[in-house]
mmCIF file of C-alpha atoms in Angstrom:
data_model
loop_
_atom_site.group_PDB
_atom_site.id
_atom_site.type_symbol
_atom_site.label_atom_id
_atom_site.label_comp_id
_atom_site.label_asym_id
_atom_site.label_seq_id
_atom_site.Cartn_x
_atom_site.Cartn_y
_atom_site.Cartn_z
ATOM 1 C CA MET A 1 176.318 112.944 238.211
ATOM 2 C CA ARG A 2 180.040 113.747 237.841
ATOM 3 C CA ALA A 3 180.554 111.178 235.016
ATOM 4 C CA THR A 4 177.377 112.347 233.276
ATOM 5 C CA TYR A 5 178.490 116.005 233.479
ATOM 6 C CA TRP A 6 181.964 115.151 232.135
ATOM 7 C CA ARG A 7 180.492 113.253 229.137
ATOM 8 C CA PHE A 8 178.084 116.149 228.501
ATOM 9 C CA GLU A 9 180.913 118.719 228.430
ATOM 10 C CA LEU A 10 183.023 116.590 225.988
ATOM 11 C CA LYS A 11 180.045 115.987 223.652
ATOM 12 C CA LYS A 12 179.154 119.687 223.741
ATOM 13 C CA ARG A 13 182.749 120.607 222.901
ATOM 14 C CA ARG A 14 182.885 118.141 220.030
ATOM 15 C CA ARG A 15 179.734 119.543 218.440
ATOM 16 C CA VAL A 16 181.396 122.973 218.292
ATOM 17 C CA TRP A 17 184.993 121.954 217.468
ATOM 18 C CA PRO A 18 185.825 118.642 215.596
ATOM 19 C CA VAL A 19 188.939 118.136 217.683
ATOM 20 C CA GLY A 20 189.472 114.659 216.410
ATOM 21 C CA LEU A 21 189.556 115.872 212.792
ATOM 22 C CA ILE A 22 192.040 118.594 213.684
ATOM 23 C CA THR A 23 194.244 116.048 215.487
ATOM 24 C CA ILE A 24 194.230 113.707 212.493
ATOM 25 C CA PHE A 25 194.925 116.602 210.092
ATOM 26 C CA CYS A 26 197.926 117.737 212.151
ATOM 27 C CA GLY A 27 199.159 114.142 212.349
ATOM 28 C CA LEU A 28 198.998 113.844 208.568
ATOM 29 C CA LEU A 29 200.998 117.080 208.242
ATOM 30 C CA LEU A 30 203.666 115.583 210.470
ATOM 31 C CA ILE A 31 203.733 112.419 208.461
ATOM 32 C CA GLY A 32 204.246 114.636 205.435
ATOM 33 C CA GLY A 33 207.220 116.105 207.212
ATOM 34 C CA PHE A 34 208.616 112.596 207.705
ATOM 35 C CA PHE A 35 208.378 111.836 203.948
ATOM 36 C CA TRP A 36 210.120 115.209 203.379
ATOM 37 C CA GLN A 37 212.953 114.034 205.600
ATOM 38 C CA MET A 38 213.184 110.812 203.586
ATOM 39 C CA HIS A 39 213.345 112.735 200.341
ATOM 40 C CA ALA A 40 215.892 115.170 201.761
ATOM 41 C CA GLN A 41 218.183 112.310 202.871
ATOM 42 C CA GLN A 42 218.005 110.552 199.504
ATOM 43 C CA THR A 43 218.676 113.841 197.694
ATOM 44 C CA TYR A 44 221.617 114.762 199.899
ATOM 45 C CA LEU A 45 223.211 111.239 199.627
ATOM 46 C CA ALA A 46 222.904 111.381 195.864
ATOM 47 C CA GLN A 47 224.504 114.842 195.698
ATOM 48 C CA TYR A 48 227.232 114.034 198.189
ATOM 49 C CA THR A 49 228.061 110.754 196.513
ATOM 50 C CA ALA A 50 228.337 112.476 193.202
ATOM 51 C CA LYS A 51 230.583 115.122 194.718
ATOM 52 C CA VAL A 52 232.887 112.491 196.270
ATOM 53 C CA ARG A 53 232.928 110.507 192.997
ATOM 54 C CA ALA A 54 233.881 113.609 191.065
ATOM 55 C CA HIS A 55 236.686 114.336 193.533
ATOM 56 C CA VAL A 56 237.943 110.691 193.126
ATOM 57 C CA ALA A 57 237.872 111.043 189.384
ATOM 58 C CA GLN A 58 239.781 114.347 189.544
ATOM 59 C CA THR A 59 242.433 112.756 191.788
ATOM 60 C CA ASN A 60 242.800 109.786 189.464
ATOM 61 C CA ARG A 61 243.298 112.093 186.486
ATOM 62 C CA LEU A 62 245.940 114.080 188.431
ATOM 63 C CA VAL A 63 247.847 110.961 189.484
ATOM 64 C CA LYS A 64 247.699 109.672 185.911
ATOM 65 C CA ALA A 65 249.203 112.854 184.569
ATOM 66 C CA HIS A 66 251.784 113.070 187.394
ATOM 67 C CA PRO A 67 252.579 109.572 188.672
ATOM 68 C CA GLU A 68 255.045 110.968 191.198
ATOM 69 C CA LEU A 69 252.033 112.291 193.225
ATOM 70 C CA ALA A 70 250.645 108.775 193.850
ATOM 71 C CA LYS A 71 252.548 108.459 197.173
ATOM 72 C CA THR A 72 250.943 111.683 198.535
ATOM 73 C CA VAL A 73 247.383 110.584 197.830
ATOM 74 C CA SER A 74 245.742 109.008 200.849
ATOM 75 C CA GLY A 75 242.771 107.366 199.152
ATOM 76 C CA PHE A 76 240.447 109.007 201.707
ATOM 77 C CA ASP A 77 237.680 109.779 199.187
ATOM 78 C CA THR A 78 237.867 106.388 197.628
ATOM 79 C CA ASN A 79 237.418 104.709 200.996
ATOM 80 C CA GLU A 80 234.498 106.975 201.853
ATOM 81 C CA LEU A 81 232.848 106.384 198.480
ATOM 82 C CA LYS A 82 232.981 102.604 199.035
ATOM 83 C CA ARG A 83 231.445 102.875 202.544
ATOM 84 C CA LEU A 84 228.654 105.226 201.633
ATOM 85 C CA LYS A 85 226.808 102.202 200.218
ATOM 86 C CA ASP A 86 226.703 100.429 203.620
ATOM 87 C CA PRO A 87 225.482 102.403 206.687
ATOM 88 C CA ALA A 88 227.170 99.975 209.150
ATOM 89 C CA ALA A 89 230.526 100.092 207.326
ATOM 90 C CA TYR A 90 230.264 103.874 207.073
ATOM 91 C CA GLN A 91 229.687 104.144 210.853
ATOM 92 C CA ARG A 92 232.857 102.107 211.625
ATOM 93 C CA TRP A 93 234.888 104.145 209.190
ATOM 94 C CA PHE A 94 233.526 107.511 210.422
ATOM 95 C CA TYR A 95 234.297 106.616 214.054
ATOM 96 C CA ARG A 96 237.870 105.582 213.184
ATOM 97 C CA VAL A 97 238.482 108.901 211.449
ATOM 98 C CA VAL A 98 237.103 110.895 214.368
ATOM 99 C CA GLN A 99 239.090 108.775 216.799
ATOM 100 C CA VAL A 100 242.323 109.519 214.916
ATOM 101 C CA LYS A 101 241.633 113.222 215.356
ATOM 102 C CA VAL A 102 240.873 113.007 219.034
ATOM 103 C CA LYS A 103 244.076 111.129 219.743
ATOM 104 C CA GLY A 104 245.990 113.861 217.948
ATOM 105 C CA ASN A 105 247.609 111.506 215.390
ATOM 106 C CA GLN A 106 247.256 113.914 212.522
ATOM 107 C CA ARG A 107 247.525 112.589 208.961
ATOM 108 C CA PRO A 108 246.761 115.719 206.872
ATOM 109 C CA GLY A 109 246.508 113.849 203.586
ATOM 110 C CA GLU A 110 243.620 111.871 205.003
ATOM 111 C CA LEU A 111 241.946 114.367 207.291
ATOM 112 C CA LEU A 112 241.697 117.442 205.114
ATOM 113 C CA ASN A 113 239.924 115.996 202.065
ATOM 114 C CA SER A 114 236.442 115.164 203.310
ATOM 115 C CA SER A 115 233.605 117.729 203.241
ATOM 116 C CA ARG A 116 231.905 115.849 206.107
ATOM 117 C CA VAL A 117 234.910 115.554 208.422
ATOM 118 C CA VAL A 118 236.894 118.782 208.365
ATOM 119 C CA PHE A 119 239.923 119.588 210.518
ATOM 120 C CA ASP A 120 241.927 122.487 209.161
ATOM 121 C CA ILE A 121 244.265 123.644 211.934
ATOM 122 C CA GLY A 122 245.227 126.737 209.945
ATOM 123 C CA SER A 123 241.751 128.232 209.740
ATOM 124 C CA THR A 124 239.228 126.389 211.918
ATOM 125 C CA SER A 125 239.737 124.209 214.946
ATOM 126 C CA LEU A 126 236.836 121.760 215.502
ATOM 127 C CA THR A 127 238.258 120.194 218.617
ATOM 128 C CA THR A 128 234.994 120.573 220.550
ATOM 129 C CA SER A 129 232.806 119.238 217.740
ATOM 130 C CA VAL A 130 235.105 116.280 217.170
ATOM 131 C CA GLY A 131 235.300 115.581 220.918
ATOM 132 C CA TRP A 132 231.462 115.519 221.229
ATOM 133 C CA THR A 133 231.224 113.278 218.146
ATOM 134 C CA TYR A 134 233.845 110.883 219.470
ATOM 135 C CA GLU A 135 232.015 110.757 222.845
ATOM 136 C CA GLU A 136 228.805 109.937 220.961
ATOM 137 C CA TYR A 137 230.353 107.180 218.865
ATOM 138 C CA HIS A 138 232.106 105.711 221.845
ATOM 139 C CA TYR A 139 228.688 105.394 223.536
ATOM 140 C CA LEU A 140 227.130 103.965 220.323
ATOM 141 C CA ASN A 141 229.885 101.310 220.073
ATOM 142 C CA GLN A 142 229.611 100.362 223.732
ATOM 143 C CA GLN A 143 225.820 99.924 223.455
ATOM 144 C CA HIS A 144 225.959 98.341 219.987
ATOM 145 C CA ILE A 145 223.601 100.950 218.565
ATOM 146 C CA ALA A 146 223.549 101.912 214.907
ATOM 147 C CA SER A 147 224.168 105.617 214.254
ATOM 148 C CA ILE A 148 221.794 107.861 212.306
ATOM 149 C CA PHE A 149 222.855 107.617 208.706
ATOM 150 C CA PRO A 150 224.606 109.500 207.144
ATOM 151 C CA ASP A 151 226.999 109.948 210.032
ATOM 152 C CA THR A 152 227.785 113.527 210.979
ATOM 153 C CA LEU A 153 229.709 115.675 213.436
ATOM 154 C CA LEU A 154 227.960 117.153 216.401
ATOM 155 C CA LEU A 155 228.831 120.737 215.556
ATOM 156 C CA SER A 156 229.662 123.372 218.140
ATOM 157 C CA LYS A 157 227.906 126.636 217.298
ATOM 158 C CA GLU A 158 230.918 128.663 218.572
ATOM 159 C CA GLU A 159 233.350 126.776 216.346
ATOM 160 C CA VAL A 160 231.080 127.163 213.295
ATOM 161 C CA ASP A 161 230.698 130.898 214.058
ATOM 162 C CA ARG A 162 234.511 131.216 214.103
ATOM 163 C CA ALA A 163 234.915 129.530 210.744
ATOM 164 C CA ASP A 164 235.067 131.518 207.512
ATOM 165 C CA PRO A 165 231.641 131.771 205.708
ATOM 166 C CA THR A 166 232.517 129.208 203.030
ATOM 167 C CA MET A 167 233.613 126.533 205.533
ATOM 168 C CA ALA A 168 230.751 127.309 207.925
ATOM 169 C CA ALA A 169 228.269 126.815 205.069
ATOM 170 C CA SER A 170 229.991 123.540 204.095
ATOM 171 C CA LEU A 171 229.970 122.271 207.698
ATOM 172 C CA GLN A 172 226.225 123.052 208.156
ATOM 173 C CA THR A 173 225.332 121.534 204.804
ATOM 174 C CA ASP A 174 227.316 118.330 205.168
ATOM 175 C CA ASN A 175 226.518 117.677 208.815
ATOM 176 C CA ARG A 176 222.732 117.571 208.721
ATOM 177 C CA ARG A 177 220.930 114.642 210.378
ATOM 178 C CA TYR A 178 217.861 112.797 208.985
ATOM 179 C CA TYR A 179 215.623 111.327 211.706
ATOM 180 C CA LEU A 180 214.063 108.401 209.821
ATOM 181 C CA HIS A 181 212.853 106.181 212.653
ATOM 182 C CA GLY A 182 209.842 106.589 214.905
ATOM 183 C CA TRP A 183 211.440 107.718 218.174
ATOM 184 C CA TYR A 184 214.093 109.707 216.346
ATOM 185 C CA TYR A 185 211.454 111.615 214.327
ATOM 186 C CA VAL A 186 209.631 112.663 217.504
ATOM 187 C CA TRP A 187 212.966 113.818 218.765
ATOM 188 C CA PHE A 188 213.395 115.893 215.639
ATOM 189 C CA LEU A 189 209.916 117.402 216.026
ATOM 190 C CA ILE A 190 210.681 118.453 219.623
ATOM 191 C CA GLN A 191 213.915 120.057 218.427
ATOM 192 C CA GLN A 192 211.946 121.976 215.785
ATOM 193 C CA ASN A 193 209.518 123.346 218.409
ATOM 194 C CA ALA A 194 206.565 121.440 216.894
ATOM 195 C CA VAL A 195 205.005 121.362 220.381
ATOM 196 C CA ILE A 196 204.724 125.177 220.333
ATOM 197 C CA ILE A 197 202.991 125.120 216.969
ATOM 198 C CA LEU A 198 200.540 122.424 218.153
ATOM 199 C CA MET A 199 199.946 124.431 221.307
ATOM 200 C CA LEU A 200 198.956 127.449 219.243
ATOM 201 C CA ILE A 201 196.379 125.309 217.453
ATOM 202 C CA ALA A 202 195.124 123.985 220.788
ATOM 203 C CA CYS A 203 194.852 127.561 222.096
ATOM 204 C CA LEU A 204 192.577 128.411 219.146
ATOM 205 C CA ILE A 205 190.215 125.654 220.251
ATOM 206 C CA THR A 206 190.358 125.913 224.046
ATOM 207 C CA GLY A 207 190.191 129.752 224.111
ATOM 208 C CA ARG A 208 186.500 129.492 223.361
ATOM 209 C CA GLN A 209 185.502 126.787 225.700
ATOM 210 C CA MET A 210 185.312 128.443 229.101
ATOM 211 C CA ALA A 211 184.711 131.971 227.850
ATOM 212 C CA LYS A 212 181.531 130.878 226.158
ATOM 213 C CA GLU A 213 180.304 129.418 229.398
ATOM 214 C CA LEU A 214 180.606 132.822 231.107
ATOM 215 C CA VAL A 215 178.658 134.906 228.605
ATOM 216 C CA ASN A 216 174.896 135.467 228.615
ATOM 217 C CA LYS A 217 174.852 135.933 232.370
ATOM 218 C CA ARG A 218 176.338 132.446 233.076
ATOM 219 C CA ALA A 219 173.098 130.784 232.028
ATOM 220 C CA HIS A 220 174.595 127.377 231.693
ATOM 221 C CA SER A 221 176.552 127.700 235.032
ATOM 222 C CA ASP A 222 173.465 128.920 236.870
ATOM 223 C CA TRP A 223 171.463 125.911 235.536
ATOM 224 C CA LEU A 224 174.216 123.533 236.697
ATOM 225 C CA SER A 225 174.271 125.232 240.129
ATOM 226 C CA LEU A 226 170.512 124.561 240.423
ATOM 227 C CA GLN A 227 171.190 120.924 239.661
ATOM 228 C CA GLY A 228 173.571 120.773 242.686
ATOM 229 C CA VAL A 229 176.876 121.090 240.712
ATOM 230 C CA SER A 230 179.219 123.347 242.780
ATOM 231 C CA THR A 231 181.264 126.141 241.227
ATOM 232 C CA GLY A 232 184.433 124.320 242.167
ATOM 233 C CA ARG A 233 183.344 121.147 240.381
ATOM 234 C CA GLN A 234 182.232 123.169 237.354
ATOM 235 C CA MET A 235 185.700 124.815 237.118
ATOM 236 C CA LEU A 236 187.433 121.515 237.689
ATOM 237 C CA THR A 237 185.437 119.860 234.911
ATOM 238 C CA GLN A 238 185.958 122.732 232.515
ATOM 239 C CA GLY A 239 189.704 122.746 233.289
ATOM 240 C CA GLY A 240 189.763 119.003 232.695
ATOM 241 C CA VAL A 241 188.131 119.347 229.278
ATOM 242 C CA ILE A 242 190.517 122.162 228.316
ATOM 243 C CA ALA A 243 193.571 120.099 229.441
ATOM 244 C CA TYR A 244 192.207 117.041 227.652
ATOM 245 C CA THR A 245 191.843 119.106 224.484
ATOM 246 C CA PHE A 246 195.470 120.334 224.825
ATOM 247 C CA ILE A 247 196.628 116.750 225.256
ATOM 248 C CA GLN A 248 194.689 115.592 222.196
ATOM 249 C CA VAL A 249 195.957 118.303 219.884
ATOM 250 C CA ILE A 250 199.556 118.169 221.078
ATOM 251 C CA PHE A 251 200.210 114.504 221.804
ATOM 252 C CA GLY A 252 197.745 113.073 219.251
ATOM 253 C CA PRO A 253 199.631 114.181 216.112
ATOM 254 C CA LEU A 254 202.962 113.262 217.661
ATOM 255 C CA ALA A 255 201.613 109.737 218.375
ATOM 256 C CA ILE A 256 200.317 109.466 214.820
ATOM 257 C CA ALA A 257 203.715 110.497 213.427
ATOM 258 C CA LEU A 258 205.486 108.096 215.769
ATOM 259 C CA VAL A 259 203.432 105.122 214.676
ATOM 260 C CA ALA A 260 203.627 105.985 210.987
ATOM 261 C CA ALA A 261 207.388 106.493 210.993
ATOM 262 C CA GLY A 262 207.882 103.334 213.133
ATOM 263 C CA LEU A 263 205.822 101.198 210.771
ATOM 264 C CA LEU A 264 207.589 102.570 207.697
ATOM 265 C CA ARG A 265 211.245 102.564 208.879
ATOM 266 C CA GLY A 266 211.301 101.071 212.394
ATOM 267 C CA PHE A 267 211.166 102.815 215.776
ATOM 268 C CA GLY A 268 214.849 103.058 216.461
ATOM 269 C CA ASP A 269 216.599 102.618 219.767
ATOM 270 C CA LEU A 270 215.534 104.547 222.876
ATOM 271 C CA ARG A 271 219.125 104.205 224.192
ATOM 272 C CA TYR A 272 220.390 106.491 221.401
ATOM 273 C CA PRO A 273 222.665 109.174 222.869
ATOM 274 C CA VAL A 274 221.519 112.797 223.005
ATOM 275 C CA LEU A 275 224.132 115.477 223.553
ATOM 276 C CA ALA A 276 223.314 117.333 226.762
ATOM 277 C CA PHE A 277 225.045 119.746 229.090
ATOM 278 C CA ARG A 278 225.152 119.411 232.893
ATOM 279 C CA ASN A 279 226.862 120.971 235.832
ATOM 280 C CA THR A 280 229.811 118.660 236.345
ATOM 281 C CA GLY A 281 231.207 120.458 239.413
ATOM 282 C CA PHE A 282 233.888 122.118 237.255
ATOM 283 C CA GLY A 283 231.438 124.102 235.204
ATOM 284 C CA ILE A 284 229.001 123.041 232.538
ATOM 285 C CA GLY A 285 230.195 119.974 230.577
ATOM 286 C CA SER A 286 228.884 117.686 227.901
ATOM 287 C CA VAL A 287 227.292 114.345 228.682
ATOM 288 C CA MET A 288 225.397 111.724 226.689
ATOM 289 C CA MET A 289 221.848 111.199 227.903
ATOM 290 C CA PRO A 290 219.665 108.320 226.531
ATOM 291 C CA LEU A 291 216.872 109.272 224.203
ATOM 292 C CA SER A 292 214.342 107.639 226.552
ATOM 293 C CA GLN A 293 215.208 110.164 229.304
ATOM 294 C CA TYR A 294 215.086 113.014 226.797
ATOM 295 C CA LEU A 295 211.629 112.090 225.629
ATOM 296 C CA LEU A 296 210.345 111.402 229.199
ATOM 297 C CA GLU A 297 211.512 114.786 230.465
ATOM 298 C CA SER A 298 210.098 116.534 227.346
ATOM 299 C CA ILE A 299 206.699 114.876 227.968
ATOM 300 C CA ILE A 300 206.703 115.859 231.632
ATOM 301 C CA LEU A 301 207.492 119.506 230.780
ATOM 302 C CA ALA A 302 204.846 119.504 228.072
ATOM 303 C CA LEU A 303 202.215 118.200 230.499
ATOM 304 C CA LEU A 304 203.204 120.928 233.024
ATOM 305 C CA LEU A 305 202.911 123.552 230.236
ATOM 306 C CA ILE A 306 199.438 122.205 229.498
ATOM 307 C CA ILE A 307 198.484 122.569 233.161
ATOM 308 C CA PHE A 308 199.846 126.115 233.192
ATOM 309 C CA MET A 309 198.038 127.054 229.974
ATOM 310 C CA THR A 310 194.772 125.471 231.225
ATOM 311 C CA VAL A 311 194.782 127.459 234.459
ATOM 312 C CA LEU A 312 195.762 130.624 232.599
ATOM 313 C CA ASN A 313 192.961 129.956 230.165
ATOM 314 C CA LEU A 314 190.418 129.693 233.008
ATOM 315 C CA LEU A 315 191.765 132.852 234.625
ATOM 316 C CA LEU A 316 191.583 134.896 231.376
ATOM 317 C CA ALA A 317 188.069 133.622 230.640
ATOM 318 C CA THR A 318 186.961 134.611 234.157
ATOM 319 C CA TRP A 319 188.391 138.116 233.702
ATOM 320 C CA PHE A 320 187.335 138.927 230.111
ATOM 321 C CA LYS A 321 184.415 136.582 229.271
ATOM 322 C CA ASN A 322 185.194 136.928 225.560
ATOM 323 C CA SER A 323 186.381 133.910 223.635
ATOM 324 C CA TRP A 324 188.429 135.820 221.084
ATOM 325 C CA ILE A 325 190.207 137.944 223.690
ATOM 326 C CA VAL A 326 191.075 134.785 225.627
ATOM 327 C CA THR A 327 192.370 133.072 222.465
ATOM 328 C CA ILE A 328 194.434 136.110 221.402
ATOM 329 C CA LEU A 329 195.955 136.491 224.883
ATOM 330 C CA SER A 330 196.805 132.763 225.015
ATOM 331 C CA TRP A 331 198.433 133.052 221.663
ATOM 332 C CA LEU A 332 200.504 136.064 222.808
ATOM 333 C CA VAL A 333 201.782 134.106 225.796
ATOM 334 C CA VAL A 334 202.923 131.218 223.583
ATOM 335 C CA LEU A 335 204.381 133.491 220.868
ATOM 336 C CA LEU A 336 206.253 135.621 223.429
ATOM 337 C CA SER A 337 208.101 132.480 224.493
ATOM 338 C CA LEU A 338 209.794 132.524 221.058
ATOM 339 C CA ILE A 339 211.337 135.971 221.564
ATOM 340 C CA ALA A 340 211.503 136.439 225.340
ATOM 341 C CA PRO A 341 214.972 136.238 226.809
ATOM 342 C CA PRO A 342 215.665 133.143 229.004
ATOM 343 C CA MET A 343 214.993 133.788 232.681
ATOM 344 C CA VAL A 344 215.137 131.091 235.331
ATOM 345 C CA TRP A 345 211.749 131.971 236.900
ATOM 346 C CA SER A 346 209.928 132.803 233.637
ATOM 347 C CA PRO A 347 207.481 130.079 232.420
ATOM 348 C CA LEU A 348 208.061 131.337 228.882
ATOM 349 C CA THR A 349 211.631 129.889 228.924
ATOM 350 C CA TYR A 350 210.347 126.373 229.444
ATOM 351 C CA PHE A 351 208.340 126.243 226.242
ATOM 352 C CA HIS A 352 211.670 125.484 224.659
ATOM 353 C CA LEU A 353 211.645 121.817 225.546
ATOM 354 C CA ASP A 354 214.861 120.846 223.735
ATOM 355 C CA GLY A 355 216.928 123.673 225.133
ATOM 356 C CA VAL A 356 215.779 122.913 228.662
ATOM 357 C CA VAL A 357 216.046 119.142 228.650
ATOM 358 C CA THR A 358 219.451 119.087 226.954
ATOM 359 C CA GLY A 359 220.700 122.029 228.961
ATOM 360 C CA SER A 360 221.807 123.922 225.844
ATOM 361 C CA ILE A 361 220.136 127.141 227.089
ATOM 362 C CA GLY A 362 222.223 127.038 230.246
ATOM 363 C CA GLN A 363 225.321 126.093 228.252
ATOM 364 C CA SER A 364 224.868 129.085 225.872
ATOM 365 C CA LEU A 365 224.415 131.441 228.827
ATOM 366 C CA ASN A 366 226.995 129.649 231.036
ATOM 367 C CA ASP A 367 224.311 129.430 233.756
ATOM 368 C CA PRO A 368 223.709 125.978 235.315
ATOM 369 C CA HIS A 369 220.309 126.958 236.725
ATOM 370 C CA PHE A 370 218.334 126.287 233.487
ATOM 371 C CA THR A 371 217.581 122.706 234.218
ATOM 372 C CA PHE A 372 214.659 120.241 233.859
ATOM 373 C CA GLN A 373 214.127 120.264 237.630
ATOM 374 C CA GLN A 374 213.966 124.059 237.649
ATOM 375 C CA GLY A 375 211.413 123.940 234.830
ATOM 376 C CA ILE A 376 209.146 121.651 236.914
ATOM 377 C CA LEU A 377 209.397 124.047 239.876
ATOM 378 C CA THR A 378 208.850 127.201 237.832
ATOM 379 C CA LEU A 379 205.788 125.865 235.964
ATOM 380 C CA LEU A 380 204.219 124.498 239.205
ATOM 381 C CA VAL A 381 204.757 127.794 241.023
ATOM 382 C CA TRP A 382 203.172 129.763 238.142
ATOM 383 C CA SER A 383 200.270 127.342 237.867
ATOM 384 C CA VAL A 384 199.554 127.596 241.606
ATOM 385 C CA PHE A 385 199.854 131.414 241.393
ATOM 386 C CA CYS A 386 197.322 131.596 238.521
ATOM 387 C CA LEU A 387 195.088 129.134 240.331
ATOM 388 C CA GLY A 388 195.177 131.422 243.356
ATOM 389 C CA LEU A 389 194.213 134.419 241.252
ATOM 390 C CA LEU A 390 191.392 132.385 239.702
ATOM 391 C CA ILE A 391 189.961 131.408 243.102
ATOM 392 C CA LEU A 392 190.279 135.001 244.352
ATOM 393 C CA SER A 393 188.564 136.339 241.228
ATOM 394 C CA LEU A 394 185.667 133.884 241.572
ATOM 395 C CA PHE A 395 185.296 134.782 245.256
ATOM 396 C CA LEU A 396 185.180 138.495 244.569
ATOM 397 C CA GLN A 397 182.764 138.054 241.648
ATOM 398 C CA LYS A 398 180.474 135.932 243.824
ATOM 399 C CA ARG A 399 180.489 138.532 246.615
ATOM 400 C CA ASN A 400 179.889 141.273 244.051
ATOM 401 C CA VAL A 401 176.843 139.339 242.659
ATOM 402 C CA PHE A 402 175.399 138.901 246.213
ATOM 403 C CA GLY A 403 176.102 142.485 247.027
ATOM 404 C CA THR A 404 174.272 143.660 243.945
ATOM 405 C CA LYS A 405 171.222 141.506 244.715
ATOM 406 C CA SER A 406 170.994 142.792 248.285
#
């Protein structure tokens, strides 16, 4: 009976909402975003190469007109131009330049000419950004992992904010990353809050499922009760169908994008370092976490968010019995997460998967409590709280119905 009932609910849902088509459509949109990344990388490399080439030509003309300046020219741009053609060679060269800065062996003629690697002591100090980047490249070299090309600095927001507008714009333009491998592209999508957008689409579908069961005097529910299906089993099955729909709409497109990007450009390395912030015992410090851990923790938080939204959906449907009200309220909960201030015990905070998993929320607030573990605890507590309200509401409604009949 349970398996038959489950299949019936899924088929009934599919006749009303073509969830599979929506999943495929969203997946195609994400694949389109991947091609946009490829185009953006090619465009940037062409523009940057032309800029470096123009600077080399200008330097050569200056040296030709004034031979005495030849000794002061470092050849930095010429070396960069040669290595831009080979990602592996560029990685080795980029790491050497960053390493020179970290060690404090300043060679201004070499270090002040690149748009991508800027270190101007007089106006902007990028010691934090350079330190993070060196830490990343040290990890890459130890693990023999190729960096994301073109190589870039891991910019500190505080240091960019302190820079003058022209330099800040240059830093942000010349230090973008292009995630052109399967796992890296999923990482990029999580950073861009794609999960929240997909969750809004899922809310549009799931908001109608349970609420429609409760209209028209619960005709469908009453019929199931006569067949021996308990209220608890009905709610559990409905919750399972809603959660399954969330999983399809959120993880389905991400899986499609992962496979497409992986087949086109390779899947990348799950050991790739992700900049994260942890409580080191001496305050919040930077660490490099493997991409596999980042993705696993993001998936776990996303699943807990689905559980929370499923129970909330059932609760709202029980209270209002109107599919559009349930949908709108579910949307408001997700949208509020975009503007609500971070609070440790607020479930809205943990919709920001990247900020929680990397610890960047805690780092920006200088509060070590915004962690992945705290996210698990918070979402579980709120899910249990909403479940308790749901059970209480059903109990009171059942008593009210019996009281009315008597």
